[in-house]
Short mmCIF file of C-alpha atoms and ligand atoms in Angstrom, two decimals:
data_model
loop_
_atom_site.label_atom_id
_atom_site.label_comp_id
_atom_site.label_asym_id
_atom_site.label_seq_id
_atom_site.Cartn_x
_atom_site.Cartn_y
_atom_site.Cartn_z
CA MET A 1 -20.31 6.56 -30.83
CA GLY A 2 -17.10 5.49 -32.44
CA LEU A 3 -15.08 1.96 -32.91
CA GLU A 4 -12.04 3.94 -30.41
CA GLN A 5 -14.70 4.88 -27.66
CA VAL A 6 -16.44 1.77 -27.73
CA ILE A 7 -13.08 -0.21 -27.33
CA LYS A 8 -11.79 2.34 -24.69
CA GLU A 9 -15.35 1.84 -22.82
CA GLU A 10 -15.05 -2.38 -22.20
CA ALA A 11 -10.73 -2.00 -22.10
CA ALA A 12 -12.45 0.15 -18.50
CA ARG A 13 -14.96 -2.73 -17.87
CA GLN A 14 -12.03 -5.12 -18.44
CA GLY A 15 -9.99 -3.41 -15.98
CA PHE A 16 -7.81 -0.71 -17.73
CA PRO A 17 -8.74 2.41 -16.39
CA LEU A 18 -6.16 4.22 -19.00
CA ALA A 19 -6.88 3.38 -22.92
CA GLY A 20 -5.26 5.79 -25.88
CA ILE A 21 -3.96 4.85 -29.31
CA THR A 22 -1.30 5.56 -31.63
CA THR A 23 0.01 4.53 -34.35
CA PRO A 24 3.00 1.94 -34.67
CA ASP A 25 5.58 4.13 -36.27
CA PRO A 26 9.30 4.18 -35.56
CA PRO A 27 10.00 5.70 -31.90
CA ALA A 28 11.04 8.62 -31.11
CA HIS A 29 13.35 7.95 -28.52
CA LEU A 30 15.64 4.91 -29.92
CA GLU A 31 18.66 7.16 -30.86
CA PHE A 32 18.64 8.25 -26.90
CA PHE A 33 17.65 4.49 -26.69
CA GLU A 34 20.54 2.97 -28.54
CA ARG A 35 23.45 5.75 -26.82
CA TRP A 36 21.79 4.58 -23.57
CA LEU A 37 22.53 0.71 -24.92
CA ALA A 38 26.30 2.10 -26.04
CA ALA A 39 26.91 3.20 -22.59
CA GLY A 40 26.78 -0.10 -20.70
CA TRP A 41 24.02 1.19 -18.34
CA HIS A 42 21.51 -2.06 -18.61
CA GLY A 43 24.31 -3.29 -16.78
CA GLU A 44 23.78 -7.40 -17.29
CA MET A 45 20.72 -7.02 -19.15
CA ALA A 46 22.53 -8.14 -22.50
CA TYR A 47 18.41 -9.26 -23.56
CA LEU A 48 17.64 -6.06 -24.28
CA ALA A 49 21.27 -5.23 -26.75
CA SER A 50 20.60 -7.94 -28.50
CA GLU A 51 19.95 -7.80 -32.45
CA HIS A 52 16.49 -9.22 -32.50
CA SER A 53 15.15 -7.15 -29.85
CA ARG A 54 16.84 -3.84 -31.11
CA GLN A 55 15.28 -4.10 -34.53
CA ARG A 56 11.36 -4.89 -33.24
CA ARG A 57 12.38 -1.75 -31.27
CA ALA A 58 13.18 -0.25 -33.97
CA ASP A 59 10.27 -1.41 -36.05
CA PRO A 60 7.17 -2.33 -33.94
CA ARG A 61 5.28 -3.49 -37.27
CA LEU A 62 8.38 -6.21 -36.92
CA LEU A 63 6.35 -7.79 -34.20
CA LEU A 64 2.71 -7.52 -35.79
CA PRO A 65 3.11 -7.27 -39.41
CA GLU A 66 0.07 -6.02 -40.24
CA CYS A 67 0.05 -4.18 -37.47
CA ARG A 68 -1.50 -0.02 -37.98
CA SER A 69 -2.51 0.89 -34.30
CA ILE A 70 -0.96 0.44 -30.82
CA LEU A 71 -3.97 0.37 -28.58
CA VAL A 72 -2.08 1.52 -24.51
CA LEU A 73 -3.67 0.19 -21.46
CA GLY A 74 -2.84 1.50 -17.68
CA VAL A 75 -3.40 -0.19 -14.94
CA PRO A 76 -2.85 1.10 -11.08
CA TYR A 77 -1.78 -0.82 -8.28
CA ASP A 78 -1.57 -0.38 -4.41
CA PRO A 79 0.93 3.00 -3.93
CA SER A 80 3.82 2.68 -1.45
CA ARG A 81 4.03 5.93 1.32
CA GLN A 82 7.07 7.74 1.88
CA GLU A 83 7.00 6.89 5.43
CA GLU A 84 5.51 3.12 5.23
CA GLY A 85 7.75 0.26 6.00
CA GLU A 86 10.81 1.32 4.67
CA LYS A 87 12.57 2.30 7.92
CA GLY A 88 13.42 -1.78 8.67
CA GLU A 89 12.85 -1.49 12.63
CA GLY A 90 12.18 -4.98 13.91
CA ASN A 91 14.27 -6.31 11.08
CA LYS A 92 11.73 -5.79 8.10
CA GLY A 93 12.56 -6.02 4.95
CA SER A 94 10.87 -4.08 2.08
CA ILE A 95 9.44 -4.72 -1.74
CA ALA A 96 8.15 -2.70 -4.06
CA ALA A 97 4.07 -1.97 -4.36
CA TYR A 98 4.42 -3.82 -8.07
CA ALA A 99 5.24 -6.54 -6.65
CA TRP A 100 3.08 -7.17 -2.99
CA GLY A 101 0.32 -9.61 -5.27
CA GLU A 102 0.59 -10.98 -8.20
CA ASP A 103 2.17 -11.49 -11.19
CA TYR A 104 1.27 -8.84 -13.60
CA HIS A 105 2.16 -10.92 -16.49
CA SER A 106 -0.69 -13.54 -16.56
CA VAL A 107 -3.51 -11.34 -14.91
CA LEU A 108 -3.36 -8.67 -17.49
CA LYS A 109 -2.39 -11.24 -20.59
CA GLU A 110 -5.93 -12.99 -19.65
CA ARG A 111 -7.66 -9.73 -19.83
CA LEU A 112 -5.37 -8.31 -22.77
CA GLN A 113 -6.35 -11.59 -24.42
CA ARG A 114 -10.17 -11.28 -23.81
CA LEU A 115 -9.87 -7.68 -24.83
CA ALA A 116 -8.22 -8.54 -28.38
CA ALA A 117 -11.52 -11.58 -28.88
CA PHE A 118 -13.81 -8.18 -28.01
CA ILE A 119 -12.20 -5.63 -30.62
CA GLU A 120 -12.84 -8.97 -33.30
CA ALA A 121 -16.53 -9.32 -32.33
CA GLN A 122 -16.84 -5.27 -32.94
CA VAL A 123 -15.27 -5.20 -36.56
CA GLY A 124 -17.19 -8.42 -37.30
CA HIS A 125 -13.59 -9.69 -39.04
CA PRO A 126 -10.22 -11.87 -37.52
CA VAL A 127 -8.63 -8.71 -36.59
CA PRO A 128 -4.43 -9.68 -36.17
CA SER A 129 -3.47 -8.73 -33.01
CA ARG A 130 -0.73 -9.33 -30.62
CA VAL A 131 -0.73 -8.47 -26.72
CA TYR A 132 2.13 -7.56 -24.45
CA THR A 133 3.11 -5.85 -20.82
CA ASP A 134 6.19 -5.72 -20.58
CA SER A 135 6.83 -8.41 -22.06
CA ALA A 136 8.05 -7.33 -26.01
CA PRO A 137 11.13 -5.21 -27.41
CA LEU A 138 8.93 -2.27 -27.90
CA LEU A 139 9.42 1.63 -25.99
CA GLU A 140 6.24 0.89 -24.00
CA ARG A 141 6.22 4.92 -22.05
CA GLU A 142 7.25 6.42 -25.40
CA LEU A 143 4.06 4.82 -27.31
CA ALA A 144 1.82 5.35 -23.59
CA GLN A 145 3.24 9.24 -24.39
CA ARG A 146 2.29 9.69 -27.81
CA ALA A 147 -0.91 8.12 -26.67
CA GLY A 148 -1.16 10.80 -24.67
CA LEU A 149 -1.52 8.58 -20.46
CA GLY A 150 1.42 11.14 -19.50
CA TRP A 151 4.91 11.89 -19.93
CA ILE A 152 8.10 10.57 -18.92
CA GLY A 153 9.16 11.96 -15.83
CA LYS A 154 12.93 12.65 -14.66
CA ASN A 155 12.54 9.27 -12.90
CA THR A 156 11.76 7.90 -16.27
CA CYS A 157 8.57 6.64 -14.75
CA LEU A 158 5.37 8.27 -17.33
CA ILE A 159 2.95 9.79 -15.00
CA HIS A 160 -0.85 10.08 -15.60
CA PRO A 161 -2.17 13.92 -14.02
CA ARG A 162 -4.41 12.29 -11.75
CA LEU A 163 -3.52 8.66 -11.33
CA GLY A 164 0.03 9.34 -10.82
CA SER A 165 3.10 7.21 -11.34
CA TYR A 166 1.61 3.73 -10.13
CA PHE A 167 0.26 2.01 -13.21
CA PHE A 168 1.81 -1.04 -15.20
CA LEU A 169 1.41 0.04 -19.35
CA ALA A 170 -0.20 -2.73 -21.65
CA GLU A 171 -0.62 -2.64 -25.18
CA VAL A 172 -2.23 -4.16 -27.87
CA LEU A 173 -1.24 -4.34 -30.95
CA LEU A 174 -3.84 -4.43 -33.88
CA GLY A 175 -3.92 -5.10 -37.41
CA ILE A 176 -6.77 -1.91 -37.95
CA ALA A 177 -7.13 1.12 -38.34
CA LEU A 178 -7.63 3.50 -35.54
CA GLN A 179 -7.89 7.19 -34.63
CA PRO A 180 -4.49 7.28 -32.88
CA ASP A 181 -5.13 10.53 -29.84
CA PRO A 182 -3.35 13.17 -29.15
CA SER A 183 0.54 12.85 -28.07
CA PHE A 184 0.99 14.53 -23.95
CA THR A 185 3.37 16.85 -24.51
CA VAL A 186 2.81 18.67 -21.78
CA ASP A 187 5.90 18.26 -19.07
CA HIS A 188 4.96 18.59 -16.03
CA CYS A 189 8.21 18.57 -13.79
CA GLY A 190 8.74 22.01 -14.32
CA SER A 191 12.20 22.24 -12.00
CA CYS A 192 11.49 19.16 -9.48
CA THR A 193 14.71 16.77 -9.20
CA ARG A 194 13.04 15.36 -6.28
CA CYS A 195 13.54 12.23 -7.34
CA MET A 196 16.85 12.59 -8.77
CA GLU A 197 18.33 14.36 -5.16
CA ALA A 198 16.04 11.36 -3.05
CA CYS A 199 17.98 8.08 -5.62
CA PRO A 200 19.50 5.83 -2.30
CA THR A 201 22.53 5.42 -5.16
CA GLY A 202 21.87 8.52 -7.25
CA CYS A 203 21.51 6.76 -10.27
CA ILE A 204 19.00 9.45 -12.09
CA GLY A 205 20.91 11.17 -14.48
CA ALA A 206 20.12 14.35 -16.13
CA GLN A 207 18.13 13.55 -19.44
CA ARG A 208 15.27 11.51 -17.93
CA SER A 209 18.45 9.03 -18.57
CA LEU A 210 19.20 5.98 -15.28
CA ASP A 211 21.98 4.03 -15.07
CA ALA A 212 20.64 0.68 -13.99
CA ARG A 213 23.97 -0.95 -13.12
CA GLY A 214 23.05 1.71 -9.56
CA CYS A 215 19.10 1.39 -9.72
CA ILE A 216 18.37 -0.91 -6.14
CA ALA A 217 15.13 -2.24 -8.47
CA TYR A 218 18.49 -4.32 -10.96
CA LEU A 219 20.79 -4.63 -8.31
CA THR A 220 17.54 -6.52 -6.50
CA ILE A 221 15.67 -7.99 -9.14
CA GLU A 222 18.20 -8.59 -12.82
CA LEU A 223 21.56 -9.09 -11.09
CA LYS A 224 22.67 -12.77 -10.17
CA GLY A 225 25.68 -12.45 -8.74
CA ALA A 226 27.06 -10.97 -5.85
CA ILE A 227 26.38 -7.06 -5.08
CA PRO A 228 28.80 -4.67 -5.13
CA GLU A 229 30.04 -4.05 -1.96
CA GLU A 230 30.23 0.20 -2.13
CA LEU A 231 26.80 -0.38 -2.85
CA ARG A 232 25.40 -2.58 -0.41
CA PRO A 233 24.40 0.24 2.21
CA ALA A 234 22.72 2.40 -0.11
CA LEU A 235 20.15 -0.87 0.11
CA GLY A 236 18.59 0.09 3.26
CA ASN A 237 15.92 -2.81 4.00
CA ARG A 238 15.06 -3.29 0.47
CA ILE A 239 15.01 -6.65 -1.32
CA PHE A 240 12.63 -6.45 -4.60
CA GLY A 241 13.06 -3.40 -6.32
CA CYS A 242 12.66 0.25 -4.71
CA ASP A 243 9.79 2.61 -4.74
CA VAL A 244 11.24 5.81 -3.21
CA CYS A 245 11.95 7.84 -6.88
CA GLN A 246 8.07 7.29 -7.13
CA GLN A 247 7.18 7.70 -3.78
CA VAL A 248 9.07 11.64 -3.74
CA CYS A 249 7.50 12.24 -6.37
CA PRO A 250 4.48 15.32 -5.97
CA TRP A 251 2.28 13.33 -9.22
CA ASN A 252 1.98 10.49 -6.55
CA ARG A 253 -0.30 12.41 -3.99
CA PHE A 254 -2.39 12.53 -5.96
CA ALA A 255 -2.63 8.83 -7.64
CA PRO A 256 -6.21 6.48 -5.59
CA ALA A 257 -5.03 5.32 -2.54
CA ARG A 258 -6.07 2.02 -3.19
CA GLY A 259 -5.17 0.30 -7.24
CA ASP A 260 -7.18 -2.81 -8.78
CA GLN A 261 -7.37 -5.15 -6.48
CA ALA A 262 -6.14 -8.13 -8.54
CA PHE A 263 -3.33 -6.94 -7.16
CA ALA A 264 -3.54 -6.18 -2.98
CA PRO A 265 -1.41 -6.83 -1.25
CA ARG A 266 -0.87 -10.54 -0.05
CA GLN A 267 0.01 -10.84 4.03
CA ASP A 268 3.39 -10.13 4.95
CA VAL A 269 4.54 -9.34 1.42
CA PRO A 270 4.95 -5.47 1.58
CA ALA A 271 6.92 -5.54 4.87
CA PRO A 272 8.81 -9.12 5.23
CA ASP A 273 10.10 -10.61 8.46
CA LEU A 274 13.59 -10.92 7.37
CA PRO A 275 15.25 -13.36 9.59
CA ALA A 276 12.36 -15.94 8.97
CA GLU A 277 13.71 -14.55 5.21
CA LEU A 278 17.09 -15.73 5.78
CA GLY A 279 15.30 -19.14 6.74
CA LEU A 280 13.03 -19.40 3.59
CA THR A 281 13.45 -23.08 2.06
CA ALA A 282 12.94 -24.04 -2.02
CA ASP A 283 9.67 -24.72 -1.12
CA GLY A 284 8.97 -22.04 0.99
CA PHE A 285 9.76 -19.87 -1.53
CA ARG A 286 8.24 -20.68 -4.41
CA ARG A 287 5.25 -21.89 -1.62
CA LYS A 288 5.45 -18.05 -0.35
CA PHE A 289 5.57 -16.58 -4.29
CA ALA A 290 3.51 -18.35 -5.73
CA SER A 291 2.69 -16.88 -9.32
CA SER A 292 4.48 -13.36 -7.50
CA PRO A 293 6.46 -11.24 -9.35
CA VAL A 294 8.99 -11.92 -7.06
CA LEU A 295 9.63 -15.25 -8.16
CA ARG A 296 11.96 -13.25 -10.84
CA ALA A 297 14.64 -12.78 -7.98
CA LYS A 298 15.40 -17.15 -7.85
CA ARG A 299 15.44 -17.83 -4.51
CA SER A 300 19.52 -17.36 -4.24
CA GLY A 301 19.20 -13.47 -5.15
CA TYR A 302 16.30 -13.48 -2.77
CA LEU A 303 18.30 -14.69 0.56
CA ARG A 304 21.38 -12.67 -0.78
CA ASN A 305 18.47 -9.15 -0.56
CA VAL A 306 17.51 -10.63 2.34
CA ALA A 307 20.84 -10.94 4.43
CA VAL A 308 22.26 -7.66 2.56
CA ALA A 309 18.98 -6.31 4.14
CA LEU A 310 19.90 -7.19 7.45
CA GLY A 311 23.44 -5.92 7.26
CA ASN A 312 22.33 -2.88 6.57
CA VAL A 313 19.05 -2.00 9.43
CA GLY A 314 19.62 -5.72 11.32
CA GLU A 315 18.99 -5.86 15.15
CA ASP A 316 20.72 -8.16 17.30
CA ALA A 317 18.64 -10.81 17.32
CA ALA A 318 19.05 -11.29 13.85
CA LEU A 319 22.64 -12.39 14.12
CA PRO A 320 21.82 -16.35 15.16
CA ALA A 321 19.97 -16.72 11.49
CA LEU A 322 22.45 -14.44 9.68
CA GLU A 323 25.53 -16.48 11.28
CA TRP A 324 23.81 -20.08 10.36
CA ALA A 325 22.66 -18.55 6.74
CA ALA A 326 27.21 -17.58 5.64
CA ARG A 327 27.51 -20.86 8.05
CA ALA A 328 24.97 -23.54 6.29
CA ASN A 329 23.21 -22.10 3.40
CA LEU A 330 24.00 -24.27 0.58
CA ASP A 331 24.73 -21.00 -1.79
CA ALA A 332 28.14 -19.50 -1.75
CA LEU A 333 26.65 -16.52 -2.75
CA VAL A 334 24.35 -16.32 -0.04
CA ARG A 335 27.10 -17.38 2.52
CA GLU A 336 29.13 -14.55 1.46
CA HIS A 337 26.86 -12.16 1.79
CA ALA A 338 25.06 -13.27 5.17
CA GLN A 339 28.95 -12.87 6.61
CA TRP A 340 29.06 -9.40 5.23
CA ALA A 341 26.25 -8.25 7.21
CA VAL A 342 26.85 -10.51 10.04
CA GLU A 343 30.14 -7.59 10.00
CA ARG A 344 28.09 -4.95 9.93
CA VAL A 345 26.12 -5.83 12.47
CA LYS A 346 28.81 -7.23 14.93
CA SER A 347 30.34 -3.66 14.49
CA ARG A 348 26.85 -1.61 14.82
CA ILE A 349 26.77 -3.61 18.50
CA LYS A 350 30.25 -2.78 18.73
CA LYS A 351 30.14 0.56 18.45
CA GLY A 352 26.62 1.06 20.88
CA ASP A 353 24.51 1.61 17.15
CA SER A 354 22.58 -0.61 16.59
CA PRO A 355 19.35 -0.24 16.80
CA GLN A 356 18.04 -2.25 19.16
CA SER A 357 20.64 -0.15 21.15
CA ARG A 358 19.05 3.36 19.62
CA LYS A 359 15.72 1.91 20.48
CA GLU A 360 16.68 1.37 24.25
CA ARG A 361 18.33 4.88 24.72
CA ARG A 362 15.07 6.55 23.31
CA ASP A 363 12.94 4.51 25.63
CA ILE A 364 15.37 5.49 28.98
FE1 SF4 B 1 9.92 15.01 -12.14
FE2 SF4 B 1 9.62 15.69 -9.34
FE3 SF4 B 1 8.02 13.28 -9.83
FE4 SF4 B 1 11.00 12.76 -10.39
S1 SF4 B 1 10.25 13.69 -8.30
S2 SF4 B 1 9.15 12.43 -11.78
S3 SF4 B 1 11.66 15.87 -11.22
S4 SF4 B 1 7.74 15.73 -10.48
#
């Protein structure tokens, strides 16, 4: 068995069922990415446009001068289904599936380091390496496509024909020459445009581009200030990320029902009770989301999102928690979004259109 196969089999044992090999050649999508930056579609994510990142994105060898091969890996997580958790009934929020459990950065880094050590032991001499999972300026999805793992869908996710798109990507840059895998060349999206039509803010453009400034993942995680008022209704009950473009993708019908259980959902995380979340103290937030990707939003951003979700789907019973947050929360950002939500809920009650009154009408 060749070294490439030995490495892939060990990768599978270490929890990376998807593995492929490519070269550190400059990425073909670089020009496209530069145009995306020039259009300002990265919003406030200034780190993407820094000279330091641009140089490394253009030439992965700047991350590891000895790099001769890149091992690209994929780890599935539990998929979120369209029917589950996004109705907002009973004052429930919705968190994107990748963030239901442990933070992938820490879980995968340890596995990647073990895999790099295994490769060194197989080769029998020191091998320069670097390991990354969404933690370096690499065009990860292009590398994955080049390594044969799947194609980049119109929703901009990497899609594997058997596993769908609910998986994390990771890379090991290696200072040894390995035989690269054939790149994945078929575009299985065909004439489908479901993700583009379903996107709540319409931020998926032509040619597999996405205006991050309208993406709910950006608005609820990366954006640190106020969410533009005109976009708030489109968030629905989503308080951290969004899975819509993956939920509607027909290729996720084939995704396994369970992903890697290191990322299994924690209790009460996929669909939290929104009024209770609004009462989370700084300590409570840190405890609830210890070693979870949700920490990235920080408490201020998280409570801002919770307030917006209640403004969109909150039932009458949520008003006291919202009014308290609008009056007494120490964070001005949270107070402003809570006040916006109070007015939306009251306006619905006045029109007799709250989720509670709709339910009562159904029950008569
Ligand atoms: Fe491609 Fe359709 Fe999936 Fe969008 S929903 S990524 S167009 S297959």
